[in-house]
CSV table of C-alpha atoms in Angstrom, one decimal:
chain,number,residue,atom,x,y,z
K,1,MET,CA,-16.0,-16.0,-42.8
K,2,THR,CA,-15.6,-13.6,-39.7
K,3,SER,CA,-12.3,-13.2,-37.0
K,4,ALA,CA,-12.7,-13.6,-34.0
K,5,THR,CA,-13.2,-10.4,-31.6
K,6,PRO,CA,-10.2,-9.1,-29.8
K,7,THR,CA,-10.3,-9.3,-26.7
K,8,PRO,CA,-10.2,-6.2,-24.1
K,9,VAL,CA,-7.3,-5.2,-22.3
K,10,ILE,CA,-6.0,-3.6,-19.0
K,11,ALA,CA,-3.0,-2.6,-18.6
K,12,VAL,CA,-1.2,-2.8,-15.1
K,13,ILE,CA,1.3,-0.4,-14.8
K,14,GLU,CA,3.6,-1.9,-12.4
K,15,SER,CA,2.9,-3.4,-8.5
K,16,GLN,CA,3.3,-3.3,-5.5
K,17,LEU,CA,6.6,-6.2,-5.1
K,18,SER,CA,3.9,-8.3,-3.2
K,19,ASP,CA,1.5,-11.3,-3.3
K,20,PHE,CA,-0.8,-8.5,-2.7
K,21,GLY,CA,0.8,-6.5,-6.4
K,22,LEU,CA,-0.5,-9.7,-8.3
K,23,THR,CA,-3.7,-10.1,-8.1
K,24,PRO,CA,-5.2,-6.8,-10.0
K,25,LEU,CA,-3.9,-9.1,-12.9
K,26,ARG,CA,-5.4,-12.1,-11.3
K,27,ALA,CA,-9.1,-10.1,-10.7
K,28,ALA,CA,-8.6,-8.6,-14.7
K,29,HIS,CA,-7.9,-12.3,-16.6
K,30,GLU,CA,-10.8,-13.9,-14.8
K,31,LEU,CA,-13.0,-10.5,-15.6
K,32,GLY,CA,-12.5,-12.1,-18.7
K,33,TYR,CA,-9.9,-9.3,-20.2
K,34,ARG,CA,-6.0,-9.3,-21.9
K,35,ALA,CA,-4.2,-8.8,-17.6
K,36,VAL,CA,-1.3,-7.2,-19.5
K,37,LEU,CA,1.7,-5.5,-17.1
K,38,VAL,CA,3.9,-3.4,-18.4
K,39,SER,CA,6.5,-3.4,-16.4
K,40,ASN,CA,10.1,-1.3,-16.8
K,41,ASP,CA,11.7,-4.7,-15.0
K,42,PRO,CA,8.7,-7.6,-15.5
K,43,ASP,CA,10.9,-10.1,-13.5
K,44,ARG,CA,10.6,-8.7,-10.5
K,45,TYR,CA,8.5,-9.7,-8.8
K,46,ARG,CA,8.9,-13.0,-9.4
K,47,ALA,CA,10.5,-13.2,-6.4
K,48,VAL,CA,7.3,-13.5,-4.7
K,49,SER,CA,5.4,-16.8,-3.5
K,50,THR,CA,2.7,-16.6,-5.8
K,51,ALA,CA,4.5,-15.5,-8.0
K,52,ASP,CA,4.4,-19.0,-10.7
K,53,GLU,CA,0.8,-19.8,-10.6
K,54,VAL,CA,0.3,-16.2,-11.7
K,55,TYR,CA,3.0,-16.0,-14.5
K,56,ALA,CA,1.8,-19.0,-15.9
K,57,LYS,CA,-2.2,-19.0,-15.5
K,58,TYR,CA,-3.1,-14.9,-15.3
K,59,ILE,CA,-0.6,-12.5,-17.8
K,60,ASP,CA,-2.0,-13.0,-20.6
K,61,GLY,CA,0.9,-10.0,-21.7
K,62,ILE,CA,3.9,-8.5,-20.7
K,63,LEU,CA,5.8,-5.3,-22.3
K,64,THR,CA,9.0,-4.0,-21.0
K,65,ALA,CA,9.1,0.0,-20.9
K,66,ASP,CA,10.1,2.3,-18.6
K,67,THR,CA,7.5,3.2,-16.4
K,68,ASN,CA,8.9,6.4,-14.9
K,69,SER,CA,8.0,7.8,-17.9
K,70,ALA,CA,4.2,8.4,-19.5
K,71,GLU,CA,5.5,9.1,-22.8
K,72,ALA,CA,6.9,5.9,-22.7
K,73,VAL,CA,4.0,3.8,-21.1
K,74,ILE,CA,1.5,5.7,-23.6
K,75,GLU,CA,4.4,4.4,-27.0
K,76,ALA,CA,3.7,1.1,-25.5
K,77,LEU,CA,0.0,0.8,-25.5
K,78,THR,CA,-0.4,3.6,-28.3
K,79,PRO,CA,-1.2,-0.3,-30.1
K,80,PHE,CA,-3.9,-1.6,-28.0
K,81,HIS,CA,-5.2,2.0,-28.4
K,82,THR,CA,-4.9,1.2,-32.0
K,83,GLU,CA,-7.0,-1.7,-32.1
K,84,GLY,CA,-9.3,0.0,-29.7
K,85,VAL,CA,-9.0,-3.4,-27.3
K,86,LEU,CA,-7.6,-0.9,-24.6
K,87,ARG,CA,-9.8,0.3,-21.5
K,88,GLY,CA,-7.5,0.2,-18.9
K,89,VAL,CA,-4.9,1.2,-17.2
K,90,MET,CA,-4.3,1.0,-13.3
K,91,THR,CA,-1.6,0.2,-10.4
K,92,VAL,CA,-1.5,-0.6,-6.7
K,93,THR,CA,1.6,0.4,-6.1
K,94,ASP,CA,2.1,4.4,-4.5
K,95,TYR,CA,5.6,5.1,-6.7
K,96,ASN,CA,3.0,5.5,-10.5
K,97,ILE,CA,0.4,6.7,-9.7
K,98,PRO,CA,0.3,9.7,-11.4
K,99,ILE,CA,2.5,8.5,-14.3
K,100,VAL,CA,-1.1,6.0,-14.8
K,101,ALA,CA,-3.8,9.3,-14.4
K,102,ARG,CA,-1.9,10.5,-16.7
K,103,ILE,CA,-1.6,7.8,-19.5
K,104,ALA,CA,-5.6,7.2,-18.9
K,105,ALA,CA,-6.1,10.7,-19.5
K,106,HIS,CA,-4.1,10.0,-22.8
K,107,PHE,CA,-6.0,7.4,-23.5
K,108,GLY,CA,-9.3,8.7,-22.3
K,109,LEU,CA,-9.7,5.8,-19.8
K,110,PRO,CA,-11.8,6.1,-16.8
K,111,GLY,CA,-8.8,7.4,-13.8
K,112,MET,CA,-8.1,9.9,-11.2
K,113,ASP,CA,-7.4,13.7,-12.0
K,114,VAL,CA,-4.0,14.1,-13.1
K,115,ASP,CA,-3.6,17.2,-10.3
K,116,ALA,CA,-4.8,14.4,-7.5
K,117,ALA,CA,-2.5,11.8,-8.0
K,118,ALA,CA,-0.1,13.8,-8.0
K,119,ALA,CA,-0.8,15.0,-5.1
K,120,CYS,CA,-1.8,11.5,-3.5
K,121,ARG,CA,1.5,10.2,-4.2
K,122,ASP,CA,3.7,13.3,-3.0
K,123,LYS,CA,3.5,14.0,1.5
K,124,LEU,CA,4.5,17.7,1.1
K,125,VAL,CA,2.1,18.5,-1.9
K,126,GLN,CA,-1.1,16.6,-0.3
K,127,ARG,CA,-0.1,17.4,3.6
K,128,GLU,CA,-0.1,21.3,2.1
K,129,MET,CA,-3.5,20.9,0.4
K,130,MET,CA,-5.6,19.6,3.6
K,131,ARG,CA,-3.4,22.9,5.5
K,132,ALA,CA,-5.7,24.8,3.5
K,133,ALA,CA,-8.9,23.6,3.6
K,134,GLY,CA,-8.2,23.3,7.2
K,135,VAL,CA,-8.4,19.5,7.4
K,136,ALA,CA,-6.3,18.2,10.8
K,137,VAL,CA,-2.8,17.1,9.6
K,138,PRO,CA,0.1,16.8,11.9
K,139,ARG,CA,2.6,20.2,11.9
K,140,PHE,CA,5.1,19.9,9.7
K,141,THR,CA,7.9,21.0,6.9
K,142,GLN,CA,10.1,20.5,4.5
K,143,ALA,CA,13.5,20.5,6.1
K,144,VAL,CA,15.9,21.3,2.4
K,145,THR,CA,19.3,21.1,4.3
K,146,GLN,CA,19.5,19.6,8.0
K,147,GLU,CA,19.4,23.2,9.6
K,148,ASP,CA,16.2,23.2,8.4
K,149,ALA,CA,15.4,19.9,10.4
K,150,LEU,CA,16.3,20.7,13.3
K,151,ALA,CA,14.9,23.7,13.4
K,152,ALA,CA,11.3,21.8,13.0
K,153,ALA,CA,12.4,19.5,15.7
K,154,GLU,CA,13.2,22.6,18.2
K,155,GLU,CA,9.3,24.3,16.9
K,156,PHE,CA,7.6,21.7,16.9
K,157,GLY,CA,9.0,19.1,20.0
K,158,LEU,CA,11.1,16.7,20.6
K,159,PRO,CA,10.1,14.0,19.3
K,160,VAL,CA,9.8,14.1,15.6
K,161,VAL,CA,9.4,11.8,12.6
K,162,VAL,CA,11.7,12.6,9.4
K,163,LYS,CA,11.0,10.4,6.0
K,164,PRO,CA,10.9,10.9,2.7
K,165,MET,CA,8.6,12.5,0.5
K,166,THR,CA,8.1,10.3,-2.0
K,167,GLU,CA,8.9,6.7,-0.4
K,168,SER,CA,6.2,4.0,-0.1
K,169,ALA,CA,5.1,1.1,3.2
K,170,SER,CA,6.9,3.6,5.4
K,171,ILE,CA,10.8,3.0,3.6
K,172,GLY,CA,13.0,5.3,5.7
K,173,VAL,CA,10.9,6.8,8.3
K,174,SER,CA,12.0,7.4,11.7
K,175,LEU,CA,10.6,8.9,15.1
K,176,CYS,CA,14.1,11.1,15.9
K,177,ARG,CA,14.2,11.5,20.3
K,178,THR,CA,17.2,13.5,20.0
K,179,PRO,CA,19.4,16.3,18.0
K,180,GLU,CA,21.5,13.5,16.5
K,181,GLU,CA,19.0,11.0,15.2
K,182,VAL,CA,17.1,14.1,13.8
K,183,ALA,CA,20.6,15.0,11.6
K,184,ALA,CA,21.0,11.3,10.7
K,185,ALA,CA,17.7,10.5,9.5
K,186,HIS,CA,17.3,13.4,7.2
K,187,HIS,CA,21.0,13.4,6.2
K,188,ALA,CA,20.3,9.4,4.8
K,189,ILE,CA,16.8,10.6,3.2
K,190,ALA,CA,18.5,13.7,1.7
K,191,SER,CA,21.3,11.6,0.4
K,192,VAL,CA,19.0,9.4,-1.6
K,193,PRO,CA,18.2,11.3,-5.0
K,194,LEU,CA,16.2,8.1,-6.1
K,195,ASN,CA,13.5,6.5,-4.8
K,196,PHE,CA,12.7,2.9,-4.7
K,197,ARG,CA,11.6,2.8,-7.7
K,198,GLY,CA,14.5,4.9,-9.3
K,199,GLN,CA,12.5,7.9,-9.4
K,200,PRO,CA,13.9,11.3,-8.5
K,201,ARG,CA,13.0,12.4,-4.7
K,202,ARG,CA,12.2,15.9,-3.4
K,203,PRO,CA,15.3,17.7,-2.2
K,204,GLY,CA,15.2,16.7,1.7
K,205,ALA,CA,13.2,15.4,4.0
K,206,LEU,CA,9.5,15.2,5.8
K,207,VAL,CA,9.9,16.6,9.3
K,208,GLU,CA,6.7,17.0,11.1
K,209,GLU,CA,5.3,16.5,14.5
K,210,TYR,CA,4.6,13.3,16.5
K,211,LEU,CA,1.4,12.3,17.0
K,212,ILE,CA,1.1,9.8,19.8
K,213,GLY,CA,-2.0,7.7,20.2
K,214,TYR,CA,-2.7,4.5,17.6
K,215,GLU,CA,-3.5,4.5,14.0
K,216,LEU,CA,-6.1,3.6,11.1
K,217,SER,CA,-6.4,3.6,7.8
K,218,ALA,CA,-10.1,4.1,5.5
K,219,GLU,CA,-10.6,2.0,2.2
K,220,ILE,CA,-12.7,4.2,0.6
K,221,VAL,CA,-13.8,3.9,-3.4
K,222,HIS,CA,-14.9,6.4,-4.7
K,223,ASP,CA,-17.8,4.7,-7.2
K,224,GLY,CA,-17.5,8.0,-9.8
K,225,THR,CA,-20.9,9.2,-7.7
K,226,GLU,CA,-19.2,9.4,-4.1
K,227,HIS,CA,-16.7,8.3,-1.9
K,228,ARG,CA,-17.7,5.1,-0.6
K,229,VAL,CA,-17.1,3.6,2.7
K,230,ILE,CA,-15.8,0.3,2.3
K,231,GLY,CA,-14.2,0.4,6.3
K,232,LEU,CA,-11.9,1.3,9.0
K,233,THR,CA,-8.7,-0.8,9.2
K,234,ASP,CA,-7.1,-1.0,13.2
K,235,LYS,CA,-3.5,-1.3,13.1
K,236,ALA,CA,-0.6,-2.9,15.0
K,237,LEU,CA,3.3,-1.3,15.1
K,238,GLY,CA,6.4,-2.6,15.2
K,239,PRO,CA,8.5,-0.7,18.0
K,240,HIS,CA,10.4,2.7,17.2
K,241,PRO,CA,12.5,4.6,15.7
K,242,TYR,CA,10.3,2.5,12.7
K,243,PHE,CA,6.9,2.4,11.6
K,244,ALA,CA,6.7,-1.2,10.2
K,245,GLU,CA,2.8,-2.7,9.7
K,246,LEU,CA,2.8,-6.3,12.4
K,247,GLY,CA,-1.2,-7.0,11.6
K,248,GLU,CA,-4.9,-5.3,10.8
K,249,ILE,CA,-7.8,-6.0,12.6
K,250,PHE,CA,-11.2,-5.2,10.1
K,251,PRO,CA,-13.2,-4.1,10.1
K,252,SER,CA,-11.8,-1.9,13.1
K,253,VAL,CA,-13.2,-2.6,16.8
K,254,LEU,CA,-13.4,1.1,17.9
K,255,SER,CA,-16.8,2.8,18.9
K,256,GLU,CA,-19.2,4.2,16.8
K,257,PRO,CA,-18.2,7.9,18.0
K,258,VAL,CA,-14.4,7.7,16.7
K,259,ARG,CA,-15.4,5.2,13.7
K,260,THR,CA,-17.3,8.4,12.3
K,261,ALA,CA,-15.5,10.7,13.0
K,262,CYS,CA,-12.3,9.2,11.3
K,263,ALA,CA,-14.7,9.0,8.7
K,264,ASP,CA,-16.2,12.4,8.2
K,265,LEU,CA,-12.3,13.2,8.3
K,266,VAL,CA,-11.0,11.1,5.5
K,267,ILE,CA,-14.2,12.6,3.1
K,268,SER,CA,-13.1,16.0,4.2
K,269,ALA,CA,-9.2,15.3,3.4
K,270,LEU,CA,-9.9,13.1,-0.1
K,271,ARG,CA,-12.5,16.5,-1.2
K,272,ALA,CA,-9.6,18.6,0.3
K,273,VAL,CA,-6.7,17.0,-2.8
K,274,GLY,CA,-9.0,16.0,-5.1
K,275,HIS,CA,-9.4,12.4,-5.6
K,276,ASP,CA,-12.4,11.9,-7.3
K,277,PHE,CA,-11.9,8.2,-8.7
K,278,GLY,CA,-11.0,5.1,-7.6
K,279,ALA,CA,-9.3,3.3,-4.3
K,280,ALA,CA,-8.3,5.1,-1.1
K,281,HIS,CA,-5.9,4.0,1.1
K,282,VAL,CA,-5.6,6.8,4.2
K,283,GLU,CA,-4.0,7.0,7.5
K,284,VAL,CA,-5.3,8.0,10.9
K,285,LYS,CA,-3.7,9.2,14.0
K,286,VAL,CA,-6.5,9.1,16.8
K,287,THR,CA,-5.1,11.7,19.8
K,288,GLN,CA,-6.6,12.5,22.6
K,289,ASP,CA,-7.4,15.8,20.5
K,290,GLY,CA,-9.2,13.7,18.0
K,291,PRO,CA,-8.5,12.1,15.2
K,292,TYR,CA,-5.0,13.7,12.1
K,293,ILE,CA,-4.2,12.5,8.6
K,294,VAL,CA,-1.4,11.1,8.4
K,295,GLU,CA,-1.3,10.4,4.8
K,296,ILE,CA,-3.4,10.0,1.7
K,297,ASN,CA,-2.5,6.5,-0.9
K,298,GLY,CA,-5.4,7.2,-3.9
K,299,ARG,CA,-4.6,3.6,-4.4
K,300,MET,CA,-6.2,0.3,-2.8
K,301,ALA,CA,-4.8,-1.0,0.8
K,302,GLY,CA,-2.1,-3.2,0.2
K,303,ALA,CA,-0.3,-6.0,1.9
K,304,GLU,CA,-2.7,-8.2,3.9
K,305,ILE,CA,-6.0,-5.6,3.8
K,306,PRO,CA,-8.3,-6.2,0.4
K,307,ARG,CA,-7.9,-10.5,2.4
K,308,LEU,CA,-9.4,-9.6,4.4
K,309,ILE,CA,-12.5,-6.9,3.7
K,310,LEU,CA,-12.8,-10.3,1.1
K,311,GLU,CA,-13.1,-12.6,4.2
K,312,SER,CA,-15.2,-10.3,6.6
K,313,THR,CA,-17.3,-8.6,3.5
K,314,GLY,CA,-17.4,-10.8,0.2
K,315,ILE,CA,-16.8,-7.2,-1.3
K,316,HIS,CA,-13.5,-8.4,-3.9
K,317,MET,CA,-11.5,-5.0,-3.7
K,318,GLN,CA,-9.2,-6.3,-6.2
K,319,ARG,CA,-11.9,-7.2,-9.1
K,320,GLU,CA,-14.6,-4.2,-8.6
K,321,VAL,CA,-11.2,-1.3,-8.6
K,322,THR,CA,-10.6,-3.1,-11.7
K,323,LEU,CA,-14.6,-3.0,-12.6
K,324,LEU,CA,-14.0,1.2,-12.3
K,325,HIS,CA,-10.3,1.1,-14.5
K,326,ALA,CA,-12.7,-1.0,-17.2
K,327,GLY,CA,-15.4,1.4,-17.5
K,328,ARG,CA,-18.3,-0.6,-14.9
K,329,PRO,CA,-20.0,-0.4,-12.3
K,330,ALA,CA,-18.3,-1.9,-9.4
K,331,ASP,CA,-20.7,-3.7,-6.8
K,332,LEU,CA,-19.6,-2.8,-3.0
K,333,THR,CA,-22.4,-4.2,-1.1
K,334,PRO,CA,-21.2,-6.1,1.7
K,335,THR,CA,-22.4,-10.1,1.4
K,336,GLN,CA,-22.0,-11.4,5.1
K,337,ASP,CA,-20.9,-9.6,8.2
K,338,ARG,CA,-17.7,-11.2,9.3
K,339,ALA,CA,-14.2,-10.7,10.8
K,340,ALA,CA,-11.0,-11.1,10.0
K,341,VAL,CA,-7.2,-10.4,10.9
K,342,SER,CA,-3.9,-10.5,10.1
K,343,ARG,CA,0.1,-10.7,11.7
K,344,TYR,CA,2.7,-10.8,9.8
K,345,LEU,CA,6.3,-12.5,10.6
K,346,THR,CA,9.3,-11.0,11.0
K,347,ALA,CA,12.9,-11.4,12.1
K,348,SER,CA,13.9,-10.4,15.3
K,349,THR,CA,17.7,-10.5,15.1
K,350,ALA,CA,19.6,-9.8,11.9
K,351,GLY,CA,21.2,-12.8,9.8
K,352,VAL,CA,20.9,-15.7,7.2
K,353,LEU,CA,16.9,-16.5,6.9
K,354,ALA,CA,18.0,-20.7,7.2
K,355,GLY,CA,14.4,-21.4,7.3
K,356,VAL,CA,10.4,-21.2,9.0
K,357,GLU,CA,9.5,-24.0,11.5
K,358,GLY,CA,6.3,-24.7,12.5
K,359,ALA,CA,4.1,-23.1,8.7
K,360,ASP,CA,2.2,-26.3,9.7
K,361,LEU,CA,1.3,-25.5,13.1
K,362,ALA,CA,0.0,-23.0,12.4
K,363,ARG,CA,-2.3,-23.6,9.7
K,364,ARG,CA,-4.2,-26.1,12.2
K,365,VAL,CA,-5.4,-23.1,14.0
K,366,PRO,CA,-9.2,-23.6,14.2
K,367,GLY,CA,-10.2,-19.5,11.7
K,368,VAL,CA,-6.0,-19.9,10.0
K,369,VAL,CA,-7.0,-19.7,6.5
K,370,ALA,CA,-4.0,-18.5,4.8
K,371,VAL,CA,-0.2,-19.1,6.0
K,372,VAL,CA,1.9,-17.4,3.3
K,373,LEU,CA,6.0,-17.7,3.5
K,374,HIS,CA,7.7,-15.2,1.5
K,375,PRO,CA,10.6,-16.6,-0.2
K,376,LYS,CA,13.6,-15.6,1.5
K,377,ASN,CA,16.0,-19.2,2.6
K,378,GLY,CA,19.5,-18.3,2.0
K,379,LYS,CA,18.8,-14.3,1.6
K,380,PRO,CA,19.9,-11.3,5.0
K,381,VAL,CA,17.1,-10.4,7.0
K,382,LYS,CA,16.5,-7.4,9.7
K,383,PRO,CA,14.7,-7.2,12.6
K,384,ALA,CA,10.7,-5.0,10.8
K,385,GLN,CA,11.7,-1.8,9.7
K,386,SER,CA,9.8,-1.4,6.4
K,387,ASN,CA,7.0,-3.3,5.6
K,388,LEU,CA,9.3,-5.0,3.2
K,389,ASP,CA,11.1,-6.3,5.6
K,390,TYR,CA,8.3,-9.5,6.2
K,391,LEU,CA,9.3,-13.2,5.9
K,392,GLY,CA,5.2,-14.7,6.2
K,393,THR,CA,1.6,-13.4,6.6
K,394,VAL,CA,-1.1,-15.4,9.0
K,395,VAL,CA,-4.6,-14.0,8.7
K,396,ALA,CA,-7.5,-15.7,10.3
K,397,THR,CA,-11.7,-15.0,10.2
K,398,ALA,CA,-14.3,-15.2,12.7
K,399,ASP,CA,-17.0,-14.1,13.7
K,400,THR,CA,-16.2,-11.4,16.0
K,401,ALA,CA,-12.9,-10.2,15.8
K,402,GLY,CA,-12.0,-10.8,19.4
K,403,ASP,CA,-12.1,-14.8,18.2
K,404,ALA,CA,-10.9,-13.7,14.7
K,405,LEU,CA,-7.5,-12.2,16.7
K,406,ARG,CA,-6.5,-14.9,18.9
K,407,CYS,CA,-6.4,-17.2,15.2
K,408,ALA,CA,-5.0,-14.7,14.1
K,409,ASP,CA,-2.0,-14.8,17.3
K,410,ALA,CA,-1.7,-18.3,17.8
K,411,ALA,CA,-0.8,-19.2,14.8
K,412,VAL,CA,2.3,-16.7,13.9
K,413,GLY,CA,2.4,-18.1,17.0
K,414,GLN,CA,3.5,-21.4,15.8
K,415,LEU,CA,6.4,-20.3,13.3
K,416,THR,CA,10.1,-19.5,14.3
K,417,PRO,CA,11.8,-17.8,12.0
K,418,VAL,CA,15.3,-19.9,11.7
K,419,VAL,CA,18.1,-16.7,11.5
K,420,VAL,CA,22.2,-17.5,11.8
K,421,ALA,CA,25.5,-15.7,11.2
K,422,GLU,CA,25.4,-15.2,7.1
K,423,ALA,CA,29.7,-17.3,7.9
K,424,GLU,CA,27.0,-20.2,9.3
K,425,GLY,CA,26.0,-20.3,6.1
K,426,ILE,CA,23.4,-23.0,4.8
K,427,ALA,CA,22.8,-26.5,5.0
């Protein structure tokens, strides 16, 4: 009697702290793999709204390891490799892209070039490489000292953008209109030695020219042969000084000439940094002088963008990108032509969240396919400073972007966060 063939393994090495972050695990499981989560804190993802279902149904194994160390993760995964069942390693969080590339190279698995992954992770390095290749980027400098930051602001002209070089989700990014704001933003970044996931930051902060215009992103997949543009996403941003995203439209409603110029620029940017495998999410600012690259992220877009792509084109990004990481071909052929829109719920005042009213009304708006409230009741909230500050999400679909947008706006308008002063408590 022969033993059963072991089920092959896909290891997801950390992820985004969101519902989207758990979807690659679900995709791997549904494709017939053992979905293994590798994390230095596996319980951190239990805070997201779909965690109970995903942990119970789709995560087939959990490994606790120092995921800030490629060597530690390699040691943790070596038994799977020795057994001959390790088929792929992947992540959808910026913090672990270089580590995953090194792990894939070590085991001979599909993955991005190691140097390209490092460039995609570091906002300074990628800007230097793009500038050297003639790709349009804003003027920038690494301001190690406060004096460096003030000198850059004077050179570029106020306002300027000050940001960390190795964060994600717009953490720590701010628009500074005065020298005092530049100095304060630089101090806030430079005085914190570790990033959101406990990895060392580069010294100082990135100071860059502020581009006046509107923002969009390009969703790209390198399928092993070429870069495939899945589409462009229009973005709505919150008020300055922050850059939190408040919603998206997919596909973009921009004119064909603008879309073509942006797509061409994005492909040039990805080639400049050597991106050669898997998904990329590239942010672009369109100004009166044309499009500029804001930054390259060497992974799928987060938040609700993959859901918008699925609803509008039928392309299941999480599944297809997981297949690529397993060494199998991806099917990136659209099967439908619709539009989808997301809107994110945020607090208008600081305090403690007592609840969100109106979810039942939001779900009754025509075209709405998802209303998700994030589990933050009883926790401090504030007006959105980054993408970590969302209280909920609405997604609507329709045959046209205009119809989907009206539905999404109507739905999010039904939602009212109840925020109380901390002293009041929560009944």
